[in-house]
Coordinates of C-alpha atoms and ligand atoms in Angstrom, one line a residue:
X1008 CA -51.3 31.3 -26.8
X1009 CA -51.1 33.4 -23.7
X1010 CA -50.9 32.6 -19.9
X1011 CA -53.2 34.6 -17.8
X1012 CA -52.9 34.4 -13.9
X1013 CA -55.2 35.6 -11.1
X1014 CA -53.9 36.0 -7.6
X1015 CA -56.0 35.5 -4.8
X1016 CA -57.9 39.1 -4.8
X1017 CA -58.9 38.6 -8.7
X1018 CA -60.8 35.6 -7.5
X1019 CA -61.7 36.5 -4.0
X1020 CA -65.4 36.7 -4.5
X1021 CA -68.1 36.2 -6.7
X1022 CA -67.9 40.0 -7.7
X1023 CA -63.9 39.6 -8.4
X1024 CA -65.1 36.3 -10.4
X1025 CA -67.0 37.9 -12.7
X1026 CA -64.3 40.7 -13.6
X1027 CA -61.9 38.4 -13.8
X1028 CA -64.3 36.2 -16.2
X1029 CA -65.1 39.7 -18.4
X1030 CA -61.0 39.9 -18.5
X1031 CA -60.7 36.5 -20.1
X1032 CA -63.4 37.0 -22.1
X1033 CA -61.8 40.0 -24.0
X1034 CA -58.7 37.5 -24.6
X1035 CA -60.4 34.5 -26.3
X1036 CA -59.0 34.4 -29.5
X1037 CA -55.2 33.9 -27.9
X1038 CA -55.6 30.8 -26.3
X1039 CA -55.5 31.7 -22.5
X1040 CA -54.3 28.9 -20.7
X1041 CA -55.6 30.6 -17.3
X1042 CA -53.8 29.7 -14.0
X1043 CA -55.4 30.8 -10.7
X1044 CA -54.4 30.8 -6.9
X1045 CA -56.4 29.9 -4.2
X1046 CA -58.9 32.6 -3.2
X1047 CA -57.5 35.7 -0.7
X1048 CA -56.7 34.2 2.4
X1049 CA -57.7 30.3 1.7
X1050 CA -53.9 29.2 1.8
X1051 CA -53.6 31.4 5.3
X1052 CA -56.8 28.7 6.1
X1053 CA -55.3 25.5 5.2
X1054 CA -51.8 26.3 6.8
X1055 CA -53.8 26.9 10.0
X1056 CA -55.5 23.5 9.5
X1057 CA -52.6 21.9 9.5
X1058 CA -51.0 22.9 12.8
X1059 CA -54.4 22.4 14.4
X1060 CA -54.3 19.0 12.9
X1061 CA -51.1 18.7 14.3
X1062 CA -51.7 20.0 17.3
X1063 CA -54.9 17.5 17.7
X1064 CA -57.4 20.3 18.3
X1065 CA -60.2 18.4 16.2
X1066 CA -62.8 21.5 17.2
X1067 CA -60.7 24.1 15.0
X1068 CA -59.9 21.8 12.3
X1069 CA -63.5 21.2 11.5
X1070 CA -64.3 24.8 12.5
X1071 CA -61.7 25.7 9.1
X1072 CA -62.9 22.9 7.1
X1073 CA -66.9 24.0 7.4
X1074 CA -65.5 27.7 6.7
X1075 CA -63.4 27.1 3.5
X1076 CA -66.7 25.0 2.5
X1077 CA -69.3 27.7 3.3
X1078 CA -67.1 30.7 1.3
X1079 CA -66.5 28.5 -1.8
X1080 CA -70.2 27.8 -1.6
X1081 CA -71.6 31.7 -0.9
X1082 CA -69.2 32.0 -3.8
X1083 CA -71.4 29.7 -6.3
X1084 CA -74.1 30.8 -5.0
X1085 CA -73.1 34.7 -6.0
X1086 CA -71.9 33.5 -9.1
X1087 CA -74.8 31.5 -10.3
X1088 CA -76.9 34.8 -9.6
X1089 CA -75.0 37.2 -11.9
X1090 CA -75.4 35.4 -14.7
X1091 CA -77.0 37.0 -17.5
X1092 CA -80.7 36.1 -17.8
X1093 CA -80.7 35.4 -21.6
X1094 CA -78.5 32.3 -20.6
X1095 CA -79.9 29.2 -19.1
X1096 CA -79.3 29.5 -15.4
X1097 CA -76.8 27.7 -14.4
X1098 CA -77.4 23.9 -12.4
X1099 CA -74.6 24.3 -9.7
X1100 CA -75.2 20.9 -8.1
X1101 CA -71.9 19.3 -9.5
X1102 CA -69.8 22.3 -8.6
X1103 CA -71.1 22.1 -5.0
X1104 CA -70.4 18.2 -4.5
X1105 CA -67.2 19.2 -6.3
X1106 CA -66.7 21.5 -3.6
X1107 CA -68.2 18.8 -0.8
X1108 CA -65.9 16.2 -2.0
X1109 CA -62.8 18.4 -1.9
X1110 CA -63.5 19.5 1.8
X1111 CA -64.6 16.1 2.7
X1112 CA -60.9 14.4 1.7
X1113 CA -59.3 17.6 3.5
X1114 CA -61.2 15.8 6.7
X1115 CA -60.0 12.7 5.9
X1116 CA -56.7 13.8 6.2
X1117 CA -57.1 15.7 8.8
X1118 CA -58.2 13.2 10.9
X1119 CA -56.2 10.7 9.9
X1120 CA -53.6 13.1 10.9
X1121 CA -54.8 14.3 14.2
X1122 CA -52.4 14.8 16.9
X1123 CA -49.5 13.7 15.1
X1124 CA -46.5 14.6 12.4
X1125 CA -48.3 15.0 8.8
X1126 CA -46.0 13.4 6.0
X1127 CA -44.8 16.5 3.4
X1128 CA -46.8 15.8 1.0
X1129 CA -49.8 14.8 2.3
X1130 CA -49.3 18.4 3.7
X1131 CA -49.0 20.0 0.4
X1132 CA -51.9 18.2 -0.7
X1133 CA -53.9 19.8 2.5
X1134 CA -52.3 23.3 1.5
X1135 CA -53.2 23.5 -1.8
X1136 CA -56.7 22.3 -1.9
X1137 CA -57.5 26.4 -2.1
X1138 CA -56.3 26.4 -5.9
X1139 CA -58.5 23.0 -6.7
X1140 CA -61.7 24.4 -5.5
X1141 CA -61.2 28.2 -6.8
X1142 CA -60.8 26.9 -10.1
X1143 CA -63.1 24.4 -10.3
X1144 CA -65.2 27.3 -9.5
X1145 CA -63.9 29.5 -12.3
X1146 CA -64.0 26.9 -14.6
X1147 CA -67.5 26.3 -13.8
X1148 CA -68.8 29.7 -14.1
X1149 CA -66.5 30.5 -17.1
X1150 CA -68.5 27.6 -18.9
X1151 CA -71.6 29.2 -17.3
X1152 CA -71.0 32.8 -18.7
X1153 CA -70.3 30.8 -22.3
X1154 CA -66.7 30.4 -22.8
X1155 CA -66.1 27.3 -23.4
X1156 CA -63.1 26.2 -20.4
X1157 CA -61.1 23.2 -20.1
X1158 CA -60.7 22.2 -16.5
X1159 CA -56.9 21.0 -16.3
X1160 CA -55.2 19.1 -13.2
X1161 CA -51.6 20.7 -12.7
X1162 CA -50.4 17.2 -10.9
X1163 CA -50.9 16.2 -14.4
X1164 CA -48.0 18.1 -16.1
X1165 CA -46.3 20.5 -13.0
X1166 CA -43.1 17.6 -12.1
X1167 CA -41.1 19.2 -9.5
X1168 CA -38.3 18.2 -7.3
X1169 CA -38.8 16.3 -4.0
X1170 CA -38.8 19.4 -1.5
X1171 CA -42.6 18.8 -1.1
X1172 CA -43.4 22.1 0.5
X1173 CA -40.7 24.4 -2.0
X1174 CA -40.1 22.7 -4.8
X1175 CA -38.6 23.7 -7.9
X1176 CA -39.8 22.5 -11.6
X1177 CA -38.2 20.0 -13.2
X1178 CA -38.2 22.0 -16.5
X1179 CA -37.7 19.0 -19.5
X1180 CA -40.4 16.9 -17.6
X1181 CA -43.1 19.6 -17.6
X1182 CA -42.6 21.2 -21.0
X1183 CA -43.2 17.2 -22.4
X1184 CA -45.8 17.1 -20.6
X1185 CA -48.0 20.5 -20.3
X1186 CA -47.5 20.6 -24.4
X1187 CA -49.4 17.8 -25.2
X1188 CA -52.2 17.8 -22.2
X1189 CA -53.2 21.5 -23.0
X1190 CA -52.6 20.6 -26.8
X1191 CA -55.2 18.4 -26.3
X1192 CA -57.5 20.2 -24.7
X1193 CA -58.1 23.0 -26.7
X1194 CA -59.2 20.7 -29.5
X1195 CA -62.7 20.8 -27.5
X1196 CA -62.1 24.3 -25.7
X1197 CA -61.6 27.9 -26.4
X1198 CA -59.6 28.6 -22.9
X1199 CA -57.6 25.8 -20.4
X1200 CA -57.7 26.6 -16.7
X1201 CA -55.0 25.1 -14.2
X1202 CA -53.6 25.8 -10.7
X1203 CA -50.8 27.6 -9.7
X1204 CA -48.8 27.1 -6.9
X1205 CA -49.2 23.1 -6.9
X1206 CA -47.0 20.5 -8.5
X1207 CA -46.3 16.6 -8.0
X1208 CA -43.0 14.5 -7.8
X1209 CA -42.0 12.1 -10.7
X1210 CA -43.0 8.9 -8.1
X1211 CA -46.5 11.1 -7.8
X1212 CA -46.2 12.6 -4.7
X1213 CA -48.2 15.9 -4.2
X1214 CA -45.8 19.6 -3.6
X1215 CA -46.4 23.1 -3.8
X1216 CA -43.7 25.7 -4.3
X1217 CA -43.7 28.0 -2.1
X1218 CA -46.0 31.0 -0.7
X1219 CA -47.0 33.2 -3.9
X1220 CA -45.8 31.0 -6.4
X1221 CA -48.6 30.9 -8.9
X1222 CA -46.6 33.6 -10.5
X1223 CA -43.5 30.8 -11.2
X1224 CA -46.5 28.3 -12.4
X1225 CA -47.5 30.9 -14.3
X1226 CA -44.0 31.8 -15.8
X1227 CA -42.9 28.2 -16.4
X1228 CA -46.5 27.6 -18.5
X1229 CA -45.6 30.5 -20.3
X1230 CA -42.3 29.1 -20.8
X1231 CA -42.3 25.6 -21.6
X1232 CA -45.5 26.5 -24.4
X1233 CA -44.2 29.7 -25.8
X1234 CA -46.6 31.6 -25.0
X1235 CA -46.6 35.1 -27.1
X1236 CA -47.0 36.9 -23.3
X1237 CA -47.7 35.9 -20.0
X1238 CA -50.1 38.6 -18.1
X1239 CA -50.0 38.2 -14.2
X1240 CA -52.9 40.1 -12.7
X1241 CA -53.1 41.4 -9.3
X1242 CA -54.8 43.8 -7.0
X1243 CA -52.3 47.2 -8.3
X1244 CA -51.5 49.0 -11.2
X1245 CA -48.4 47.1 -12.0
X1246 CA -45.5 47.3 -10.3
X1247 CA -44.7 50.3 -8.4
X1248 CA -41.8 52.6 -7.2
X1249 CA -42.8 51.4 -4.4
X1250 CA -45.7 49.4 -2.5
X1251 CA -48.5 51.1 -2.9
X1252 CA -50.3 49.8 0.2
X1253 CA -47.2 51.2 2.3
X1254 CA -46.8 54.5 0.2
X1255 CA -49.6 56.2 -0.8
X1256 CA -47.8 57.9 -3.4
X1257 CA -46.4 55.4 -5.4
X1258 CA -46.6 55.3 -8.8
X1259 CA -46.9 52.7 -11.4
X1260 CA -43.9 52.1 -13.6
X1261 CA -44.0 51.4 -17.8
X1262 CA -41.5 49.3 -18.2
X1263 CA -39.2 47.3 -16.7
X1264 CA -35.9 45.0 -17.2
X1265 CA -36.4 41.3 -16.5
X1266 CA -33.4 41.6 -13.6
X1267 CA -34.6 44.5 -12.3
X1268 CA -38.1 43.0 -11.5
X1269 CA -36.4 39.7 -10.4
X1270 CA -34.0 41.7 -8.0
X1271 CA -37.1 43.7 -6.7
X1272 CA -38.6 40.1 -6.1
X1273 CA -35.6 38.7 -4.3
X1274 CA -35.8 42.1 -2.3
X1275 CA -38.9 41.9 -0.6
X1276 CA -41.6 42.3 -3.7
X1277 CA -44.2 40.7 -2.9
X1278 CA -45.7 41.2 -6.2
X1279 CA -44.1 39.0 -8.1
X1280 CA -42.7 35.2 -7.2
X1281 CA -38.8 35.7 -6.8
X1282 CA -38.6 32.8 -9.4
X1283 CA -41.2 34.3 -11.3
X1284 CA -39.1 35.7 -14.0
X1285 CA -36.2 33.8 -15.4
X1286 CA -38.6 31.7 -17.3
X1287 CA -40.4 34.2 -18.9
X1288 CA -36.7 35.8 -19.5
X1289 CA -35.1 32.9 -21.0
X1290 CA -37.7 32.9 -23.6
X1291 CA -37.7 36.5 -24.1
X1292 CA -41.5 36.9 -23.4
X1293 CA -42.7 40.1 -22.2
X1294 CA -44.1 39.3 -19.0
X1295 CA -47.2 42.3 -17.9
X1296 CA -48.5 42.9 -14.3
X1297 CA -51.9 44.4 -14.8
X1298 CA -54.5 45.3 -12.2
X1299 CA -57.8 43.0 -12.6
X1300 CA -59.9 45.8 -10.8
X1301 CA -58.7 48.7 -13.7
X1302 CA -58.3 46.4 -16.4
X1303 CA -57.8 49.3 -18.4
X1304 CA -54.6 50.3 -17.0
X1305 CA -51.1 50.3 -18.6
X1306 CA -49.7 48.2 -16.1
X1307 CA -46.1 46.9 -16.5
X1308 CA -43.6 45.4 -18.6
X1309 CA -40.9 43.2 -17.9
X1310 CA -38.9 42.9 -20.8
X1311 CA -35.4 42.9 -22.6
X1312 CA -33.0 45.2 -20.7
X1313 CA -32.1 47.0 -24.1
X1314 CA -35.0 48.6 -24.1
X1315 CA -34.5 50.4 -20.7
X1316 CA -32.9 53.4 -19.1
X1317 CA -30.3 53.3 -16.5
X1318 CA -31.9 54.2 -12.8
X1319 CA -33.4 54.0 -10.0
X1320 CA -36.9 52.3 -10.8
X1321 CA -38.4 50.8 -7.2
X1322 CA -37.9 50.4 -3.6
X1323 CA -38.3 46.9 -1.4
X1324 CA -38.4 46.2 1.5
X1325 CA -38.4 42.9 4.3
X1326 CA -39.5 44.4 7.2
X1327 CA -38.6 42.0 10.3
X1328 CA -34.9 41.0 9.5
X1329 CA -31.8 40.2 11.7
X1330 CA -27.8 40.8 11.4
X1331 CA -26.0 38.0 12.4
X1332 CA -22.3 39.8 12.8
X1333 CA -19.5 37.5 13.0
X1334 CA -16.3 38.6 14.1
X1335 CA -12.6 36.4 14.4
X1336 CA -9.1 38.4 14.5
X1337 CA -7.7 34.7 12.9
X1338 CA -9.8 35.4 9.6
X1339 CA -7.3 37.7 9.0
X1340 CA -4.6 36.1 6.2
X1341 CA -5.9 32.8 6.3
X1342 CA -8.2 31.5 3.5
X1343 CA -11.4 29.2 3.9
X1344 CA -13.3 31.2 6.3
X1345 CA -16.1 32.7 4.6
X1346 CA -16.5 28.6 3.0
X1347 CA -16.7 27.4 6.5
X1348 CA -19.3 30.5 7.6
X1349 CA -21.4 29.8 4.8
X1350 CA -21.3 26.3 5.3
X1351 CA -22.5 26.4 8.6
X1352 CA -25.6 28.2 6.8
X1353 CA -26.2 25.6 4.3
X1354 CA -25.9 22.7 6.9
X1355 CA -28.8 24.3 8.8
X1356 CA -30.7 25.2 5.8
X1357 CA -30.9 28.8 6.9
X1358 CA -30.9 31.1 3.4
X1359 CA -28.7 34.5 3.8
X1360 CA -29.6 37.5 2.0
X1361 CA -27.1 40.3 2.2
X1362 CA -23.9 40.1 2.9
X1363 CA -21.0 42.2 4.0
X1364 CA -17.5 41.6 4.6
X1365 CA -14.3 42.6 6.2
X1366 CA -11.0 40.7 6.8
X1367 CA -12.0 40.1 10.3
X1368 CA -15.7 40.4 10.3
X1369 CA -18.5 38.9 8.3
X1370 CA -22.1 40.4 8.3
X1371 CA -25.1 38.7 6.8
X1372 CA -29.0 39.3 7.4
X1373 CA -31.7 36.4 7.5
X1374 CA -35.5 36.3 7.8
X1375 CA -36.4 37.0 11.0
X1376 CA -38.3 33.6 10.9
X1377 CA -35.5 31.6 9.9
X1378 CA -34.4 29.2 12.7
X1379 CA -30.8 31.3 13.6
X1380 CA -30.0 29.2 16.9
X1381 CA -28.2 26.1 15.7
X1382 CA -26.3 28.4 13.4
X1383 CA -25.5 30.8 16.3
X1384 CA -24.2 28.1 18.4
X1385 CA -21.9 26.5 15.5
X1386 CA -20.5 29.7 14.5
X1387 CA -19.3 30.8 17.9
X1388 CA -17.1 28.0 17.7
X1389 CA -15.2 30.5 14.6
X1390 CA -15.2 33.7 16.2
X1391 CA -17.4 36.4 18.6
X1392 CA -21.4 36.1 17.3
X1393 CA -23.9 39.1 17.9
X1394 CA -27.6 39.4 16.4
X1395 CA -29.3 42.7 16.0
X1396 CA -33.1 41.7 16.0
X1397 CA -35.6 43.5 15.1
X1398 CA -33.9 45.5 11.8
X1399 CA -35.6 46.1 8.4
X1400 CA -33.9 46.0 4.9
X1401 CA -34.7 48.5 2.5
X1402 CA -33.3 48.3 -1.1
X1403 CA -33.3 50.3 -4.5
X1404 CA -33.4 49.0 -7.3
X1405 CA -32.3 50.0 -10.4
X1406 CA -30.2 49.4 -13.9
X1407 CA -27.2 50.3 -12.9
X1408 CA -28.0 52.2 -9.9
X1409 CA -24.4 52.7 -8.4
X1410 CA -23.4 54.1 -12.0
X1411 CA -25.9 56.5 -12.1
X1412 CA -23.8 60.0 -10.9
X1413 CA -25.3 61.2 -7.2
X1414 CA -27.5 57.9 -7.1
X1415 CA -25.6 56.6 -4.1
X1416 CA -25.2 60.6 -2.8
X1417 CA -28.6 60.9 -2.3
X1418 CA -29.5 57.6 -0.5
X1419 CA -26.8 58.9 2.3
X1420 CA -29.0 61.9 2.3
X1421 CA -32.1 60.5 2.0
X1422 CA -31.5 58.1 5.6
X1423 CA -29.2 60.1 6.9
X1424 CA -31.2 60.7 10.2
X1425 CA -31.0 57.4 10.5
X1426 CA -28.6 54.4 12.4
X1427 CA -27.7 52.4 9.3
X1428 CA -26.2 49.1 10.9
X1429 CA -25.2 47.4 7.4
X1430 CA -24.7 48.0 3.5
X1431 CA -24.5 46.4 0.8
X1432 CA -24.2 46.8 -2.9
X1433 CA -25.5 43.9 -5.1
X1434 CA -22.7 42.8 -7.1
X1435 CA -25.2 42.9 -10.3
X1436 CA -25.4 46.9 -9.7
X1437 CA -28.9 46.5 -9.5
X1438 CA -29.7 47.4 -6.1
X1439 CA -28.1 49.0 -3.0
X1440 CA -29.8 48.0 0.7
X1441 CA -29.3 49.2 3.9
X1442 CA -29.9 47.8 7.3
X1443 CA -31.6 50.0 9.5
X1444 CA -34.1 49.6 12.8
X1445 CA -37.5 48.5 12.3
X1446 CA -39.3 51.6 13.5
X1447 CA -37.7 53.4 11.3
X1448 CA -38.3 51.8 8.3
X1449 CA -41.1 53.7 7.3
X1450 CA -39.6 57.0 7.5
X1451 CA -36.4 55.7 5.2
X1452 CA -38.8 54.6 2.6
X1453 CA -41.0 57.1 2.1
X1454 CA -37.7 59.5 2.7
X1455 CA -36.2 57.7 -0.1
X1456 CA -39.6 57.9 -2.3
X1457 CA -39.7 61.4 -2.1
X1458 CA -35.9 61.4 -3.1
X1459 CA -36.2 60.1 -6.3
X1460 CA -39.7 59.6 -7.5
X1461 CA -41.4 63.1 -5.9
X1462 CA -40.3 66.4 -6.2
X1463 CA -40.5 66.5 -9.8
X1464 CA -37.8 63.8 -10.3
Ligands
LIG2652 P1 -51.7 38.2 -5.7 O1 -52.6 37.6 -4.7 O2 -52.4 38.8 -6.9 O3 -50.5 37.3 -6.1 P2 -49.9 39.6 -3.9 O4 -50.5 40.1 -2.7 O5 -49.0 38.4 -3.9 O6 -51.0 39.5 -5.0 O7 -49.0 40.8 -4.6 C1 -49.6 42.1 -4.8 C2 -49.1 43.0 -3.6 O8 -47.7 43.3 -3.7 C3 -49.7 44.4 -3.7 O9 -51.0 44.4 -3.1 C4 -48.7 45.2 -2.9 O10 -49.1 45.5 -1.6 C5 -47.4 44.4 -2.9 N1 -46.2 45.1 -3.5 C6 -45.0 45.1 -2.8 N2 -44.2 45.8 -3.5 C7 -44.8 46.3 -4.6 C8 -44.4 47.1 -5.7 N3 -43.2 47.6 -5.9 N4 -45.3 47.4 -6.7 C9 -46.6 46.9 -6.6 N5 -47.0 46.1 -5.6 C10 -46.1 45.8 -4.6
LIG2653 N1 -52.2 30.4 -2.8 C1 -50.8 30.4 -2.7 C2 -50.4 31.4 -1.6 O1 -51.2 32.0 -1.0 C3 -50.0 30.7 -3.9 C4 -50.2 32.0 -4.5 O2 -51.0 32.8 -4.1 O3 -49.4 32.3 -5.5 O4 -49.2 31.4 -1.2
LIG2654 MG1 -48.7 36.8 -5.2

């Protein structure tokens, strides 16, 4: 068996449809249980629908509604039209009540909702209504094309904790579960196709977990079925020594460690799930990132670290970041200070990424979206609080990058025209990241590309 997910690009249109159908088709005779997101840009749609909702602006909410109706249906429409002639031409009326019954209960919400607070999970129900109708689609048209697809509801197997709109798997629950619901579906299919992103509490409750994380449904299928690989394919050739929409000349990259590519995630990644990979690593599967528009590309390999040389491999970035700098002269010999800093985090539910630390000084940097003010107020009760706003974080990562003679050396060099207002060194000696200001971000990653990936190196 294999898991095979499409992000929102493979499926975007009727012309990325069929690719990504051709893809599958190639993989038959492995089992793919194939797990799709929401076409590009549907999830941006429903999140908008729900603060209109919220906001009781009835005009826009229908306006989004009628739109997410009309692509899914141009969709069919494109779909039903490529079909090869030989085949009987496919009757798309139940795929587009499907799809008129799908947006009709996103209107029932909505309105029920209107003006006011929507519950969490009726919320993540709203949200991920993109990944029921894209592959119903797919499912539809893969059936249509002639493989022979069992449609799968992932509320049926993906049990996740109670944080409706981030939840995490609960890992014996779905590995009961997806085992003998796909199990039984491929005694009267050839491929199973589920969503990603989506999951429901043990009381029933709808979730989803998180922006991007298809690639984590994707990973925990893998897992919990042992599947021989799990193939997550996107809009690039693989993963990259850098991203390749920001730097032209990036370059893909063979192989890869599964901490390296989960560091890369926690760094700013965007192409794979931060939680993406420990499934796929505690199983050992090799996990590939392929490109569904050159399907013929190497892509990437994230596998066993044995198998890979020490290095830098990519650089990640977050680009809109801020220091929070915390200074107190009576941190200085006592003990329990960084506990009652971090605390003040947790109580706020404010996540910190790097850190850096003196004995009278604490630096850390959070997303620039992440509600700070609370937290501000609390810890100038411990010492003397400044923010830096508008600062980047640009990392490199790499098995065992800080033991790697003149590694460090030539990131100095590399951003050395530069105001660096923090560092840090992961203590996994993985990555090294840098503060710097958000201007200037550009220049210290493409500085740093041509460091160590141009030039011959
Ligand atoms: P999908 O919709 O398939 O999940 P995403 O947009 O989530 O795709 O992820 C793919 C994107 O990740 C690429 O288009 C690229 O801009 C971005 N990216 C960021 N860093 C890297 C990297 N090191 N290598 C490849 N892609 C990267
Ligand atoms: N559709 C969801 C999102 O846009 C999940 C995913 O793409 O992985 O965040
Ligand atoms: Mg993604």
């Amino acid at each position: 068996m294999i898991v095979m997910k499409f992000g929102g690009t493979s499926i975007a249109d009727a012309a990325a449809i069929k690719r990504t159908i051709s893809i599958i088709t190639k993989k038959m005779r492995s089992k793919p249980v194939v797990v799709v997101s929401a076409c590009s840009g549907i999830t941006n749609l429903l999140h908008q629908l729900v603060d209109f909702t919220e906001q009781g602006d009835k005009e826009h909410s229908e306006q989004i509604i009628s739109s997410i109706k009309d692509r899914h249906k141009d969709t069919v429409d494109g779909l039903a039209s490529m079909v090869d002639p030989k085949r009987p031409t496919p009757d798309t009326t139940d795929i587009n009540q499907k799809i008129d019954n799908l947006c009709n209960s996103l209107w029932t919400l909505s309105k029920a909702h209107m003006g006011g607070q929507i519950p969490d999970a009726d919320k993540a129900y709203m949200i991920s209504m993109g990944e029921y109708l894209s592959s119903n689609i797919v499912c539809f048209m893969m059936n249509a094309f002639g493989l022979k697809t069992a449609w799968i509801d992932a509320r049926h197997f993906m049990i996740t904790s109670r944080n409706y709109l981030c939840a995490t798997a609960d890992i014996p629950e779905v590995t009961k579960r997806a085992n003998s619901i796909i199990d039984k579906a491929f005694k009267n299919a050839d491929a199973v196709i589920t969503q990603g992103f989506m999951g429901v509490t043990i009381e029933g409750d709808p979730t989803i977990m998180g922006r991007g994380s298809s690639d984590y449904s994707a990973s925990l299928l893998g897992m919990v079925l042992d599947a021989d690989r799990i193939e997550i394919w996107t809009d690039v050739d693989g993963i990259c020594t850098a991203d390749p929409n920001i730097v032209p000349e990036a370059k893909g990259i063979n192989k890869l460690s599964y901490e390296e590519a989960a560091e890369l995630a926690r760094f700013g990644a965007k192409v794979l799930h931060p939680l993406s990979i420990e499934p796929a690593a505690g199983k050992n599967i090799p996990l590939y990132v392929l490109n569904s528009m050159n399907p013929d590309g190497e892509g990437t390999v994230v596998m066993n670290s044995q198998c890979i040389f020490d290095g830098v491999k990519s650089i990640s970035y977050n680009e809109n970041i801020r220091v929070i700098n915390i200074y107190s002269p009576k941190m200085i010999n006592t003990t329990g200070s960084l506990t009652r800093i971090f605390s003040i985090f947790e109580k706020h539910g404010v996540s910190v990424d790097m850190i850096s630390t003196s004995e009278a000084s604490v630096s850390v940097t959070v997303d620039a979206k992440a509600p700070i003010d609370p937290v501000v107020a609390e810890l100038s009760k411990i010492g003397n609080i400044t923010v830096d706003r508008d600062k980047s974080q640009v990392s490199i990562i790499g098995k065992n990058i800080i033991g790697v003679k003149g590694a460090v050396a030539a990131v100095f060099e590399a951003v050395s025209d530069s105001k660096i207002y923090m560092m840090s060194q992961g203590s996994s000696f993985l990555n090294l990241s840098i503060v710097v200001d958000r201007p200037e971000m550009m220049t210290v990653i493409r500085n740093l590309h041509k460091t160590f990936f141009e030039n011959g190196n």
